[in-house]
PDB file of C-alpha atoms in Angstrom:
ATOM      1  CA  UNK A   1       0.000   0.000   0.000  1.00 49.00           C
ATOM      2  CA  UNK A   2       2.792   2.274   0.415  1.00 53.00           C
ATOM      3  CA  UNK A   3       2.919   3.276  -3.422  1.00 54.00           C
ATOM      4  CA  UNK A   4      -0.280   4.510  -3.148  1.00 56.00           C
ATOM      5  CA  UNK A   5       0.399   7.177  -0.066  1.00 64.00           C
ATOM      6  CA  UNK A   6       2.271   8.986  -2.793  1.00 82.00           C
ATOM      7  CA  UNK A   7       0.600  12.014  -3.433  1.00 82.00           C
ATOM      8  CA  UNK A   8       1.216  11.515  -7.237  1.00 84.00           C
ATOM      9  CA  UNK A   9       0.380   8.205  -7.383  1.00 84.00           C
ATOM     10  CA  UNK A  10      -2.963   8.897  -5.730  1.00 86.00           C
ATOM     11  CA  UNK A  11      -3.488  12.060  -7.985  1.00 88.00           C
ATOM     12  CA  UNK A  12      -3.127   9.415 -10.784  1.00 88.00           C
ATOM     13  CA  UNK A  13      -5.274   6.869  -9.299  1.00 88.00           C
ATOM     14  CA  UNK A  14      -8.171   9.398  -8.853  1.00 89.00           C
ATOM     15  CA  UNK A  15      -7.768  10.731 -12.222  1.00 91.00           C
ATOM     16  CA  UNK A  16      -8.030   7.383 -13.670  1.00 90.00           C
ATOM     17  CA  UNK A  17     -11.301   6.673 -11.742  1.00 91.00           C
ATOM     18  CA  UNK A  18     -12.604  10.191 -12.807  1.00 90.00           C
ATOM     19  CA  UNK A  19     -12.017   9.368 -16.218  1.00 93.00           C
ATOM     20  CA  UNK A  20     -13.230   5.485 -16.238  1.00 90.00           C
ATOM     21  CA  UNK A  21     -16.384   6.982 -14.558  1.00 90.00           C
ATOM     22  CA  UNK A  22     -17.008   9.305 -17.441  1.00 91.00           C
ATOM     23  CA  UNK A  23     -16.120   7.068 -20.082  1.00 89.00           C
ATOM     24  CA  UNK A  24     -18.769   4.197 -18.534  1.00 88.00           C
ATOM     25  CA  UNK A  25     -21.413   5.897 -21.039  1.00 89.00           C
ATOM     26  CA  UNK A  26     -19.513   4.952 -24.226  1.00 88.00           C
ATOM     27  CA  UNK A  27     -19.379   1.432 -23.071  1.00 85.00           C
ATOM     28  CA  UNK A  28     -23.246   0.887 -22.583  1.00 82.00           C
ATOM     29  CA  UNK A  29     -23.642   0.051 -26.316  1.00 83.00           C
ATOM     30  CA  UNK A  30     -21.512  -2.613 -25.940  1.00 79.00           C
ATOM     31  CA  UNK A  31     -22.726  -5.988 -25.444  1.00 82.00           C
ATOM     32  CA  UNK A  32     -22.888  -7.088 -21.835  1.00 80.00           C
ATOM     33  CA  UNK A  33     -22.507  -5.435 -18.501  1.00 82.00           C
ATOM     34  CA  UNK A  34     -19.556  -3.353 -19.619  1.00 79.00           C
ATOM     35  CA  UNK A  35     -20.711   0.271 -18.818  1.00 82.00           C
ATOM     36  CA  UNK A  36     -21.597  -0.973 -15.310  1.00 82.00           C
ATOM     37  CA  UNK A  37     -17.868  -2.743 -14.643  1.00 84.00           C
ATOM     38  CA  UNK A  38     -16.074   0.399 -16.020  1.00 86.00           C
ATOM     39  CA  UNK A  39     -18.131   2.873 -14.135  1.00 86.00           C
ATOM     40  CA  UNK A  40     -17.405   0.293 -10.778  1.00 83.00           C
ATOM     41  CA  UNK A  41     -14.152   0.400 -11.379  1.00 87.00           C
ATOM     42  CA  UNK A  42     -13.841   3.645 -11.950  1.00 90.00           C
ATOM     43  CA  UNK A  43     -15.854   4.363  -8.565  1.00 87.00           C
ATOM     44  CA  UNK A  44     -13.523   1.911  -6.817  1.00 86.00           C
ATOM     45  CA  UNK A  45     -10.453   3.994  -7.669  1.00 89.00           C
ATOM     46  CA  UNK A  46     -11.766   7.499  -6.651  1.00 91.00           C
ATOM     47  CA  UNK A  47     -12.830   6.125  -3.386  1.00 88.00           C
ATOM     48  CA  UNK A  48      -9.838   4.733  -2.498  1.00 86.00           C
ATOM     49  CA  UNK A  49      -7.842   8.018  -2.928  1.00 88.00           C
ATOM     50  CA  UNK A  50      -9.988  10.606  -2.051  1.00 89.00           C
ATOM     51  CA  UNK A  51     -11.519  11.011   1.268  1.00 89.00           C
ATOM     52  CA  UNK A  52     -13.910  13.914  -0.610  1.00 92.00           C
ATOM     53  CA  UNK A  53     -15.450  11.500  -2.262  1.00 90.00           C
ATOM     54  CA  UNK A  54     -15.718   8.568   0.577  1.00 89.00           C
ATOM     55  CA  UNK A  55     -17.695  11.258   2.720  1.00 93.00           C
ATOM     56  CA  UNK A  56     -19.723  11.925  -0.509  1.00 91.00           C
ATOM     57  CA  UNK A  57     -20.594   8.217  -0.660  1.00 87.00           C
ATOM     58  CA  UNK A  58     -21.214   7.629   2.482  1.00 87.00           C
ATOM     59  CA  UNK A  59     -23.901  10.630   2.861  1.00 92.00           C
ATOM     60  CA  UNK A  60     -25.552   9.154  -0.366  1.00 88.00           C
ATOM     61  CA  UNK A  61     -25.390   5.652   1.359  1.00 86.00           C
ATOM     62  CA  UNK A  62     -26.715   6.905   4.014  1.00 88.00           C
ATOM     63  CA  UNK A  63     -29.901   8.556   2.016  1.00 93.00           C
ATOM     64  CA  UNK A  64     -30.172   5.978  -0.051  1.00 89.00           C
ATOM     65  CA  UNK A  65     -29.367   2.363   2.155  1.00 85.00           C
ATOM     66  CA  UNK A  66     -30.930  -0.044  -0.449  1.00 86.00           C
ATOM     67  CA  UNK A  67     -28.593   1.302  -3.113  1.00 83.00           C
ATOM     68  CA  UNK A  68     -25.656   1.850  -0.898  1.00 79.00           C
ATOM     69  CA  UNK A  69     -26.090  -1.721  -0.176  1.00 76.00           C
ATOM     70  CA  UNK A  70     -26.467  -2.430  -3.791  1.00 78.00           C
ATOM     71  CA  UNK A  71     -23.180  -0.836  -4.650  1.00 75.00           C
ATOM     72  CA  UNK A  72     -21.034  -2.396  -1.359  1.00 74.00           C
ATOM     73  CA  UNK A  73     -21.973  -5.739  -2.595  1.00 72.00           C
ATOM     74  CA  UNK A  74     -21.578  -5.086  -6.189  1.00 72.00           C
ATOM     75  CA  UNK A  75     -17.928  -3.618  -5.482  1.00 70.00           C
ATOM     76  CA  UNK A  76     -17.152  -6.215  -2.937  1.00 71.00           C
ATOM     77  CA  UNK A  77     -16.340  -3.899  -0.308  1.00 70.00           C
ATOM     78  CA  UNK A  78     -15.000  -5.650   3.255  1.00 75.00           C
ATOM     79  CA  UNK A  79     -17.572  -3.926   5.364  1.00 73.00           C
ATOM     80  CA  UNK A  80     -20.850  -5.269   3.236  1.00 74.00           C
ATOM     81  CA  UNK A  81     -19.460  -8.684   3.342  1.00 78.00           C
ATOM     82  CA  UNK A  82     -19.319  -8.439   7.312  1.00 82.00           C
ATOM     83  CA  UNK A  83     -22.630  -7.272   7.296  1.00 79.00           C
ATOM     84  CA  UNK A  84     -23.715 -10.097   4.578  1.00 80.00           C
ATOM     85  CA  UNK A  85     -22.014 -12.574   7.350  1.00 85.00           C
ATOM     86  CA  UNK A  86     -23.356 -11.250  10.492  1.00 84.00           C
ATOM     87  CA  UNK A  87     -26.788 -11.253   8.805  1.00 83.00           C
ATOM     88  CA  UNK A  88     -26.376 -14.628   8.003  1.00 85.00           C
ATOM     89  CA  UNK A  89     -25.046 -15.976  11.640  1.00 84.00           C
ATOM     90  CA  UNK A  90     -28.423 -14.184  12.581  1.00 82.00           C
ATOM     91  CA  UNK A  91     -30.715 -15.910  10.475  1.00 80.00           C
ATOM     92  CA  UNK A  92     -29.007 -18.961  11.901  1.00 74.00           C
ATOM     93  CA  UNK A  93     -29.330 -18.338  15.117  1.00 69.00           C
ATOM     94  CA  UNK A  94     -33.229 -17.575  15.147  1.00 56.00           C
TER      95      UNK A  94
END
């Protein structure tokens, strides 16, 4: 992780997302999911290097929980899959 403390590495990293997420229109003609997966990706990289945009997220997560759920899943994120498990253990339980 340490190549990505570097301010110019993250500056890249967040410009690539920026970019991937604008470019995710151009790929919905394309056959398949392809405009969702570059638009995810693209979302993935700008959260990890921006803390802007995490609190962004997180207030839209917070307005919106069924899509903010949605979008933890679909980008795999650690804390939806702890909340996927502990849901689970408490199904079991009951």
């Amino acid at each position: 992780m340490a190549l990505f403390s570097r301010p110019t590495a993250r500056t890249g990293q967040l410009t690539l997302g920026l970019f991937l997420m604008g470019a995710s229109p151009l790929a919905v003609p394309l056959p398949g999911p392809g405009g969702i997966m570059v638009f995810s990706g693209g979302l993935v990289l700008t959260l990890r290097s921006s803390a802007k945009a995490r609190r962004i997220f997180a207030r839209q997560k917070r307005r919106y929980p069924r899509t903010g759920a949605l979008l933890d899943r679909a980008m795999r994120r650690r804390s939806a899959l702890r909340r996927i498990a502990r849901a689970r253990e408490a199904v079991q339980i009951d």
